[in-house]
PDB file of C-alpha atoms in Angstrom:
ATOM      1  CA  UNK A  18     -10.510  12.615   3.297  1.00 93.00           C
ATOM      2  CA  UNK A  19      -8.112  11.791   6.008  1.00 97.00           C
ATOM      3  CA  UNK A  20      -4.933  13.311   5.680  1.00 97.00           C
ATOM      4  CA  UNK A  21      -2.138  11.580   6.949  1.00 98.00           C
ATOM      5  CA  UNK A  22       1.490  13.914   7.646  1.00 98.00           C
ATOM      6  CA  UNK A  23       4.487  12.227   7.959  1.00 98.00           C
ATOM      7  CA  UNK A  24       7.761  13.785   9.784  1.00 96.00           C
ATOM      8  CA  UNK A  25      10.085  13.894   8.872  1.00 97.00           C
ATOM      9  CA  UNK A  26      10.838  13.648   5.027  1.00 97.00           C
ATOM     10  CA  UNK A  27      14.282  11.918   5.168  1.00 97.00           C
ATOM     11  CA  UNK A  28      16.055  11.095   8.535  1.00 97.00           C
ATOM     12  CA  UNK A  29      19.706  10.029   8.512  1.00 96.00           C
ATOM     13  CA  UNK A  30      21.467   7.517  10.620  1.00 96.00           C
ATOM     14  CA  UNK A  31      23.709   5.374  11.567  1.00 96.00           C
ATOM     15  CA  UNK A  32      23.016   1.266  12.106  1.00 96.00           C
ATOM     16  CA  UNK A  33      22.569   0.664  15.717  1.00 96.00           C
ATOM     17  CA  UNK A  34      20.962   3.516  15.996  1.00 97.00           C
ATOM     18  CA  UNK A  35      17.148   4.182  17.543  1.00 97.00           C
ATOM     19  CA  UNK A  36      14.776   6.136  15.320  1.00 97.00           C
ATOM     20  CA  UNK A  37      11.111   7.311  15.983  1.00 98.00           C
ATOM     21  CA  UNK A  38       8.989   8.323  12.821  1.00 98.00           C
ATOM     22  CA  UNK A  39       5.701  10.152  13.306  1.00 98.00           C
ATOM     23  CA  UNK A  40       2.436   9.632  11.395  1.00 98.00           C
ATOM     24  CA  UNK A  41      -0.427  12.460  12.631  1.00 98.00           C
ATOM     25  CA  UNK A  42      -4.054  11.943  10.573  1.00 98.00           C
ATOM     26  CA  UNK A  43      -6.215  15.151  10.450  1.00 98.00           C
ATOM     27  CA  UNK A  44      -8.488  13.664  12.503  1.00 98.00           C
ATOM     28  CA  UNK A  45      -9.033  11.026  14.844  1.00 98.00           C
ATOM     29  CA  UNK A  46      -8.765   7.367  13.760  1.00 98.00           C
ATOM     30  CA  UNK A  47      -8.586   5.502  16.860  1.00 97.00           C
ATOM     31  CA  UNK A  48      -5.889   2.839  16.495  1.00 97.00           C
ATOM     32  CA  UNK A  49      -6.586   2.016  12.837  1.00 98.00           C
ATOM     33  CA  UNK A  50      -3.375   2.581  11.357  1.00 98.00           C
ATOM     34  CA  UNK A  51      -0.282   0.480  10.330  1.00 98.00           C
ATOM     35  CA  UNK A  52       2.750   1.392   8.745  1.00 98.00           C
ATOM     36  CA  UNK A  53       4.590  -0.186   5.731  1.00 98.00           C
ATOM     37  CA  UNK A  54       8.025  -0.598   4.924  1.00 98.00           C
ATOM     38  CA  UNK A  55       9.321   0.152   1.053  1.00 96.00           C
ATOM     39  CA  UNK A  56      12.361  -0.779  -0.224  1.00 94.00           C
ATOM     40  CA  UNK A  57      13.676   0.572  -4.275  1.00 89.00           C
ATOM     41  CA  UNK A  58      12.278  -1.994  -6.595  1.00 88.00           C
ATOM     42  CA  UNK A  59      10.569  -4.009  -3.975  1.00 91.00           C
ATOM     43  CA  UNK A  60       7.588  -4.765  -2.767  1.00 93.00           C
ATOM     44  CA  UNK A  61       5.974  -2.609   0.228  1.00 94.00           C
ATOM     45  CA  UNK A  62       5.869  -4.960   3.164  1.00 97.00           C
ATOM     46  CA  UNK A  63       3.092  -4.974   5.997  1.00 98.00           C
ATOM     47  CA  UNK A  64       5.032  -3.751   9.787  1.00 98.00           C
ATOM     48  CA  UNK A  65       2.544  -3.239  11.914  1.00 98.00           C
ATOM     49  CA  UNK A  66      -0.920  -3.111  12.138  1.00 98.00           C
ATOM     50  CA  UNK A  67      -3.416  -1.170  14.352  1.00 97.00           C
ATOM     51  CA  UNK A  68      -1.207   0.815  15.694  1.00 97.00           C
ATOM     52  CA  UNK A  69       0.652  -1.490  18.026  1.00 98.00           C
ATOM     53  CA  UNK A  70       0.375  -4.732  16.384  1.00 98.00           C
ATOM     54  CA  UNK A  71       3.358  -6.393  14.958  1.00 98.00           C
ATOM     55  CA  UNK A  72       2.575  -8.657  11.675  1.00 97.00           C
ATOM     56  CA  UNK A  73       3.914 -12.116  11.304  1.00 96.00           C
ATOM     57  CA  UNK A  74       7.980 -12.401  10.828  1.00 96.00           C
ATOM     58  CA  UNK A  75       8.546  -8.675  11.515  1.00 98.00           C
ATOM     59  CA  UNK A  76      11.131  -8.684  14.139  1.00 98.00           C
ATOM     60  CA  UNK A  77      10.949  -7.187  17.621  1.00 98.00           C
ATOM     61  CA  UNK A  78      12.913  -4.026  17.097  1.00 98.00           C
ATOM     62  CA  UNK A  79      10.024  -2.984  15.573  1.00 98.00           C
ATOM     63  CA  UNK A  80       7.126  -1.317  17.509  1.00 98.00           C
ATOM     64  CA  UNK A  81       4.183   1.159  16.777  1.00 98.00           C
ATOM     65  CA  UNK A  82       3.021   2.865  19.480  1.00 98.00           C
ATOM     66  CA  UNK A  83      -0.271   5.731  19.254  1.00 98.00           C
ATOM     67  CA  UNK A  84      -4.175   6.327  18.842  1.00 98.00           C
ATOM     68  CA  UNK A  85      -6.150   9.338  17.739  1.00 97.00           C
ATOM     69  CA  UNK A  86      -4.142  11.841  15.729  1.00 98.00           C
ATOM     70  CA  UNK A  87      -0.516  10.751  16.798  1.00 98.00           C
ATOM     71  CA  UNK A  88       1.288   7.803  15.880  1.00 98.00           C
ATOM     72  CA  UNK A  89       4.807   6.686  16.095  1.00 98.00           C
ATOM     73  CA  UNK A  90       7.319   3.969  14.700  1.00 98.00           C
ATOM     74  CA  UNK A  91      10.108   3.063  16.350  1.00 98.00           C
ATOM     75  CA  UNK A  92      13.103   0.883  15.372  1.00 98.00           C
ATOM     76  CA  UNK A  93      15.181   0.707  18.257  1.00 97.00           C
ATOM     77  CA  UNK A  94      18.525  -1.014  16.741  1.00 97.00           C
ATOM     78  CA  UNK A  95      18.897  -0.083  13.041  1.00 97.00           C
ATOM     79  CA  UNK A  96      20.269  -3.266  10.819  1.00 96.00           C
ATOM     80  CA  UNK A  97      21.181  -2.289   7.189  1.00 95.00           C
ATOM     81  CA  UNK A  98      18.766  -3.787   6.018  1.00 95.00           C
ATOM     82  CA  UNK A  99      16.132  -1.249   7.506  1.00 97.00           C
ATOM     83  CA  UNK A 100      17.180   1.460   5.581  1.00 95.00           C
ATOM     84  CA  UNK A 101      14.122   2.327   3.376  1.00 97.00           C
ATOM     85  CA  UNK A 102      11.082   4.838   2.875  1.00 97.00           C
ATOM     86  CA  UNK A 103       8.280   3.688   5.923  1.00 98.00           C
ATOM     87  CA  UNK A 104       4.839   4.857   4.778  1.00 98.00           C
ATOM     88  CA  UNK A 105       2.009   4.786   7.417  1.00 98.00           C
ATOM     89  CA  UNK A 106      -1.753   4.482   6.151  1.00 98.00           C
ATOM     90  CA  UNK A 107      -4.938   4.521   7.921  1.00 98.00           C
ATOM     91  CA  UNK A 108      -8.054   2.429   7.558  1.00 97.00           C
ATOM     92  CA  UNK A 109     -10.754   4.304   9.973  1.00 97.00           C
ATOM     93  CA  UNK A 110     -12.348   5.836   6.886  1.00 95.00           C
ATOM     94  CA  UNK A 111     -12.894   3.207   4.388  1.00 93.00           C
ATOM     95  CA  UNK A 112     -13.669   3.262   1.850  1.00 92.00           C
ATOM     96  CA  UNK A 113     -11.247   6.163   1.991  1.00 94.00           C
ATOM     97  CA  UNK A 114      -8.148   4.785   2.910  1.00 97.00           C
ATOM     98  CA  UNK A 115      -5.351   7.410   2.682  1.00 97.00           C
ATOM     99  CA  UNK A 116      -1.528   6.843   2.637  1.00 97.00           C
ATOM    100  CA  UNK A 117       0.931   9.316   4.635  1.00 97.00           C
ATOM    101  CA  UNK A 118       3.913  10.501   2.539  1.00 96.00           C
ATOM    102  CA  UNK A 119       6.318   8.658   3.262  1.00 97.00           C
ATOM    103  CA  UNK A 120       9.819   8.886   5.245  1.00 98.00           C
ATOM    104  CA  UNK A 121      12.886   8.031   4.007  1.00 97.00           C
ATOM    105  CA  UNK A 122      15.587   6.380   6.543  1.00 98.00           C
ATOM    106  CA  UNK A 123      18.689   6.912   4.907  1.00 95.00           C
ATOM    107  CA  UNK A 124      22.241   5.702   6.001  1.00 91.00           C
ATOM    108  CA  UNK A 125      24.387   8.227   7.483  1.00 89.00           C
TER     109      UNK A 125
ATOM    110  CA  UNK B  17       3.872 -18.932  -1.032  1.00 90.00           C
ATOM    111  CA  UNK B  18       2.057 -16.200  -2.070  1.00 94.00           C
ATOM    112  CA  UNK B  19       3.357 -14.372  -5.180  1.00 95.00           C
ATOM    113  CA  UNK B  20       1.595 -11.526  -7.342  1.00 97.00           C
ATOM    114  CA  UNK B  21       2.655 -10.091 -10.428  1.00 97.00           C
ATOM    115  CA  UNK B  22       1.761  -6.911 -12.037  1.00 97.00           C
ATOM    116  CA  UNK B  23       1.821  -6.672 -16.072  1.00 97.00           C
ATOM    117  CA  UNK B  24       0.810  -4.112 -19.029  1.00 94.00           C
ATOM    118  CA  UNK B  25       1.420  -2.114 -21.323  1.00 92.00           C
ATOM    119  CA  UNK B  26       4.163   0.302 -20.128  1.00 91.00           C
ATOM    120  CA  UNK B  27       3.414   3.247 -22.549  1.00 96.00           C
ATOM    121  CA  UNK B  28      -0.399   4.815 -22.682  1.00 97.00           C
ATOM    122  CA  UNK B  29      -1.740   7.473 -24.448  1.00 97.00           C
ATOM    123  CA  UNK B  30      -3.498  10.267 -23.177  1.00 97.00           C
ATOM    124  CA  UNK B  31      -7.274   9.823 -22.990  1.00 97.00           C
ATOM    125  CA  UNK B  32      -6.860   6.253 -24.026  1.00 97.00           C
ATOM    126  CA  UNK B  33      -7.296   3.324 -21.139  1.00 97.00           C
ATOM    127  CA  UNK B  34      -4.631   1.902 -18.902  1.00 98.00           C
ATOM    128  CA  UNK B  35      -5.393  -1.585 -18.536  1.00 98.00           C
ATOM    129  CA  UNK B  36      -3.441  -4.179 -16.220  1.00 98.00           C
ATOM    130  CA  UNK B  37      -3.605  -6.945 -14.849  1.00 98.00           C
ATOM    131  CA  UNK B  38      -2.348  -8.751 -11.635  1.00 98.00           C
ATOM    132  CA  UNK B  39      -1.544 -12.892 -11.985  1.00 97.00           C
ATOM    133  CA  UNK B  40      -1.794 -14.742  -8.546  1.00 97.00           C
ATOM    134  CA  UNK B  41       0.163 -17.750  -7.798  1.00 95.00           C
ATOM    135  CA  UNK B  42       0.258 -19.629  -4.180  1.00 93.00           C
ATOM    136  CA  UNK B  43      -3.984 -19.100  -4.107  1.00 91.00           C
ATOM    137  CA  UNK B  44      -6.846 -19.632  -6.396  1.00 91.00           C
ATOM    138  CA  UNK B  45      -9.254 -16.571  -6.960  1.00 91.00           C
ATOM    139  CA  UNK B  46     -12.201 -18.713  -7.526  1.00 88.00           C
ATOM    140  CA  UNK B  47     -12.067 -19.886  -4.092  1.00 86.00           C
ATOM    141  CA  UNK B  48     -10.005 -17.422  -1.772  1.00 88.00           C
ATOM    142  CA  UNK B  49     -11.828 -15.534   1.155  1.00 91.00           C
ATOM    143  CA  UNK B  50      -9.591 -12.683   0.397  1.00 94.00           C
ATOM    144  CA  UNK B  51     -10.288  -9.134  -1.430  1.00 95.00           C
ATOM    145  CA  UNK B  52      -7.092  -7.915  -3.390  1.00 96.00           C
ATOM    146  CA  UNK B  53      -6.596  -4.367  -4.174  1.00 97.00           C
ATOM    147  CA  UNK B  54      -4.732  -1.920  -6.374  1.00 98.00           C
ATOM    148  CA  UNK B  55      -2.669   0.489  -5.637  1.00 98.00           C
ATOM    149  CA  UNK B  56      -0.290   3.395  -7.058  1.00 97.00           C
ATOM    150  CA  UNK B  57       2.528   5.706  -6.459  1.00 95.00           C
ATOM    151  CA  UNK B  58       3.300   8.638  -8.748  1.00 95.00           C
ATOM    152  CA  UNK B  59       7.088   9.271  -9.643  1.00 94.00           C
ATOM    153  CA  UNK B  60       8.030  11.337  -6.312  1.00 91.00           C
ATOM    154  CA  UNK B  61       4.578  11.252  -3.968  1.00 91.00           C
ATOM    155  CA  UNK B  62       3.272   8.650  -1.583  1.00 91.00           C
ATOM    156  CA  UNK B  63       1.263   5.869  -2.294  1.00 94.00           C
ATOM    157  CA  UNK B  64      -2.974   5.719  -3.097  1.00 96.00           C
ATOM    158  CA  UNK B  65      -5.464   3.647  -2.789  1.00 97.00           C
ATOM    159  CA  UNK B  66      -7.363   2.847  -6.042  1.00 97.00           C
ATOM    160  CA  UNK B  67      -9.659   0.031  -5.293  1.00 97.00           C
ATOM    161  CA  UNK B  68     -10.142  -3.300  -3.583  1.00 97.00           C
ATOM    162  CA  UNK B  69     -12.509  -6.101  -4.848  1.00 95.00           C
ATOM    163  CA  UNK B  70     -13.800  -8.612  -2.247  1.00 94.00           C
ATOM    164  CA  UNK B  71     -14.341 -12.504  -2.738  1.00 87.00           C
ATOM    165  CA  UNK B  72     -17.991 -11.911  -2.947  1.00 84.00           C
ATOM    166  CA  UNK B  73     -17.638  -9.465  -5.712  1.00 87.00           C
ATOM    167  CA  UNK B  74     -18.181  -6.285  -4.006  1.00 94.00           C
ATOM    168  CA  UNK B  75     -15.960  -3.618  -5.400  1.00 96.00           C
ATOM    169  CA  UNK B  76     -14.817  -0.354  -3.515  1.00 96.00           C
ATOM    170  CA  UNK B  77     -12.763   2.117  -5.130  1.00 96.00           C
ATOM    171  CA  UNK B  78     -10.801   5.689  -4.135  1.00 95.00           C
ATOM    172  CA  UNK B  79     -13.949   8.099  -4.963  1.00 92.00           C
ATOM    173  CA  UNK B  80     -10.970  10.688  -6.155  1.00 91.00           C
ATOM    174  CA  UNK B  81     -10.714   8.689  -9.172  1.00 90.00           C
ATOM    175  CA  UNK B  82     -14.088   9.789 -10.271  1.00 76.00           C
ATOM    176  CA  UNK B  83     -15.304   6.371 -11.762  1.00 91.00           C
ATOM    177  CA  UNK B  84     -12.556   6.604 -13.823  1.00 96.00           C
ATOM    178  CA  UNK B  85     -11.503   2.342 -12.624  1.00 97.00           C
ATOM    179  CA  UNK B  86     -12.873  -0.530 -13.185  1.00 97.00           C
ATOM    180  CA  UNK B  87     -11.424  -3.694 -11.124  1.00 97.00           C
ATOM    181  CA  UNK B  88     -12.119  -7.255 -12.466  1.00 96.00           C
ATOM    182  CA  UNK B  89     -11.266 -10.757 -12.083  1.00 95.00           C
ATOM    183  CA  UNK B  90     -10.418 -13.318 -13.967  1.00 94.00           C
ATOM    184  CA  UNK B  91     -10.725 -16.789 -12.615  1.00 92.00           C
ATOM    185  CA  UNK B  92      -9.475 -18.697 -15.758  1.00 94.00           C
ATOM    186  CA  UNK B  93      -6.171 -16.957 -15.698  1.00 95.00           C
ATOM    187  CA  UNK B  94      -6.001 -16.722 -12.224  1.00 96.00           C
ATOM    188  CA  UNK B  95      -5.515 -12.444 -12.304  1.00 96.00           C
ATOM    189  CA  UNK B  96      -7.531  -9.682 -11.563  1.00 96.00           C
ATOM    190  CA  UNK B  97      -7.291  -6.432 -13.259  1.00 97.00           C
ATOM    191  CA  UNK B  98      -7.612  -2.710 -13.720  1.00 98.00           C
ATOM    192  CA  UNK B  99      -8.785  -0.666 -16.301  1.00 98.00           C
ATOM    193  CA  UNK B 100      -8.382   2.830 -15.577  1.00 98.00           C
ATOM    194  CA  UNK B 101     -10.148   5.091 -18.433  1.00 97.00           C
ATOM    195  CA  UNK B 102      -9.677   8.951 -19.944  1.00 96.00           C
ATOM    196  CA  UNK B 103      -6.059   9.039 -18.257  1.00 97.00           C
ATOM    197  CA  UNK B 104      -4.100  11.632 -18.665  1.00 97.00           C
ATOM    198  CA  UNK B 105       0.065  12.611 -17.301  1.00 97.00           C
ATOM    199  CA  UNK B 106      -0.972  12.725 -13.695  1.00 96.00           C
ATOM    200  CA  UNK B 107      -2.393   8.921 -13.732  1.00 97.00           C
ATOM    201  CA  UNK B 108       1.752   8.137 -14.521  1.00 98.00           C
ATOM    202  CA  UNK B 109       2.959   6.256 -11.528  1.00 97.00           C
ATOM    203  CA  UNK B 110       3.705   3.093 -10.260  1.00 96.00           C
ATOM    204  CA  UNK B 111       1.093   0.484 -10.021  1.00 98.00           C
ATOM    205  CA  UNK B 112       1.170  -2.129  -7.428  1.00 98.00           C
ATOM    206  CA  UNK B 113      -1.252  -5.093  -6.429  1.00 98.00           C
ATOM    207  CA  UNK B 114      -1.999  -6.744  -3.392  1.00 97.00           C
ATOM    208  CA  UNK B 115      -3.815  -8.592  -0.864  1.00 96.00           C
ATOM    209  CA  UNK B 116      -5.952  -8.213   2.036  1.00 95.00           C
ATOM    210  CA  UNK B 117      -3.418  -8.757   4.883  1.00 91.00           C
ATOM    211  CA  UNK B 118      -4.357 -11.694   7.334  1.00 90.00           C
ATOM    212  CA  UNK B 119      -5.367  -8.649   9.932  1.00 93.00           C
ATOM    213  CA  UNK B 120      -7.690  -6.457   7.669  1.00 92.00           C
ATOM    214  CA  UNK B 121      -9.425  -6.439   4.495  1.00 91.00           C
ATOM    215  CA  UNK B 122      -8.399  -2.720   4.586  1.00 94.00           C
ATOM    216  CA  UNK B 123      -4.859  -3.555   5.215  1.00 96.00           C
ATOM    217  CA  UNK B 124      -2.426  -4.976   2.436  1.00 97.00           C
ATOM    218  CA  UNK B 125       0.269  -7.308   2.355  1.00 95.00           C
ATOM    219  CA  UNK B 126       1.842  -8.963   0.431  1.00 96.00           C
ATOM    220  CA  UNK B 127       2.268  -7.116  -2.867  1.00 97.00           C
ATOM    221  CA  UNK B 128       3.289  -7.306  -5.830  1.00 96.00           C
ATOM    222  CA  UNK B 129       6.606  -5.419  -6.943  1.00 95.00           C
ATOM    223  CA  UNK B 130       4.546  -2.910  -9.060  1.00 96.00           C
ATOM    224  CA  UNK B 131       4.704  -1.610 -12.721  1.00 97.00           C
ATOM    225  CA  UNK B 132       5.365   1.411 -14.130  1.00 97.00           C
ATOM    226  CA  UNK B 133       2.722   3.095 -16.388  1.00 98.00           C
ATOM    227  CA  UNK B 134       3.448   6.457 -18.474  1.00 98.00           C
ATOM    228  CA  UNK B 135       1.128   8.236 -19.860  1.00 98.00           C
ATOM    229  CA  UNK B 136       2.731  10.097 -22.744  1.00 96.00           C
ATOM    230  CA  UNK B 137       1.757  11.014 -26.200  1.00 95.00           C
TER     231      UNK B 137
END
């Protein structure tokens, strides 16, 4: 099974602010990852796919950026609305896919 | 637009069978091209894969849950479902559903808001 680390746990910031999270699997899986956004009570929503890819109506400050072990998110303006838990999960191994554990963006 | 909605019973026994189902609206399962999948998130961990069932009928599931889940669908109703058998406190978590994303069949968006299942005695 892949194992997918996420750092760090929680991060706290302010809104305007730039954050990069980090996603490293246990082993290589080229750029087959994507990372999710999860809001309390909500449904997860899609970011980015593939690494690099952004999906349809996610906006700009939004960007994944990686291959291999080590992958990053980056939000480079934070809105209020981004504050949530980002989870990133790959798909190189199916029918294994794995989930990271999550990090938490929390306002500062 | 695409909606899904999970539903059961909230409460399960140990050993007994968790059983829920997810109804679509915005697509018909007789006819869609997509697979939709299951998915879960124990109070306090990240989130796992349980299973994914594709238009043609294959089924794939997470092989941690031992054969444990059975995925279905239900054209009539519209849903598709999950029985998960013998559970016991650590199958408590959150249960969402989902599709395929547009990108991926391994990929999933959008989902559903989730449900919470305890298994207590």
């Amino acid at each position: 099974e892949i194992v997918l680390t996420q750092s760090p746990a929680t991060v706290s910031l302010s809104p305007g602010e730039r954050v990069t999270l980090s996603c490293r699997a246990s082993q290589s899986i080229g750029p087959y990852l994507a990372w999710y956004q999860h809001k309390p009570g909500q449904a997860p929503r899609l970011l980015i796919y593939d690494a690099s890819n952004r999906a349809a109506g996610i906006p700009a400050r939004f960007s994944g950026s990686g291959s291999g072990t080590d992958f990053t998110l980056t939000i480079s303006s934070l809105e209020p609305e981004d504050f949530a838990v980002y989870y990133c999960q790959q798909r190189s191994d199916w029918p294994r896919l794995t989930f990271g554990g999550g990090t938490r963006v929390d306002i500062k | 637009q695409l909606q899904l909605q999970e539903s059961g019973p909230g409460l399960v026994k140990p050993s007994e069978t968790l059983s829920l189902s997810c109804t679509v609206s915005g697509d018909s399962l007789s006819s869609s091209r997509y697979s939709w999948g299951w998915i879960r998130q124990p109070p306090g961990k990240g989130l796992e894969w349980i299973g994914t069932i594709f238009y043609g009928g294959s089924i794939y599931y997470n092989p941690s849950l031992k054969s444990r889940a059975t995925i279905s669908v239900d054209t009539s109703k519209n849903q598709f479902a999950l029985n998960l058998n013998s559970v016991t406190a650590a199958d408590t978590a959150v249960y969402y559903c989902a599709r395929q994303s547009e990108y991926s069949y391994a990929y999933f968006d959008p989902w559903g808001q989730g449900t919470l299942a305890t298994v207590s005695s």
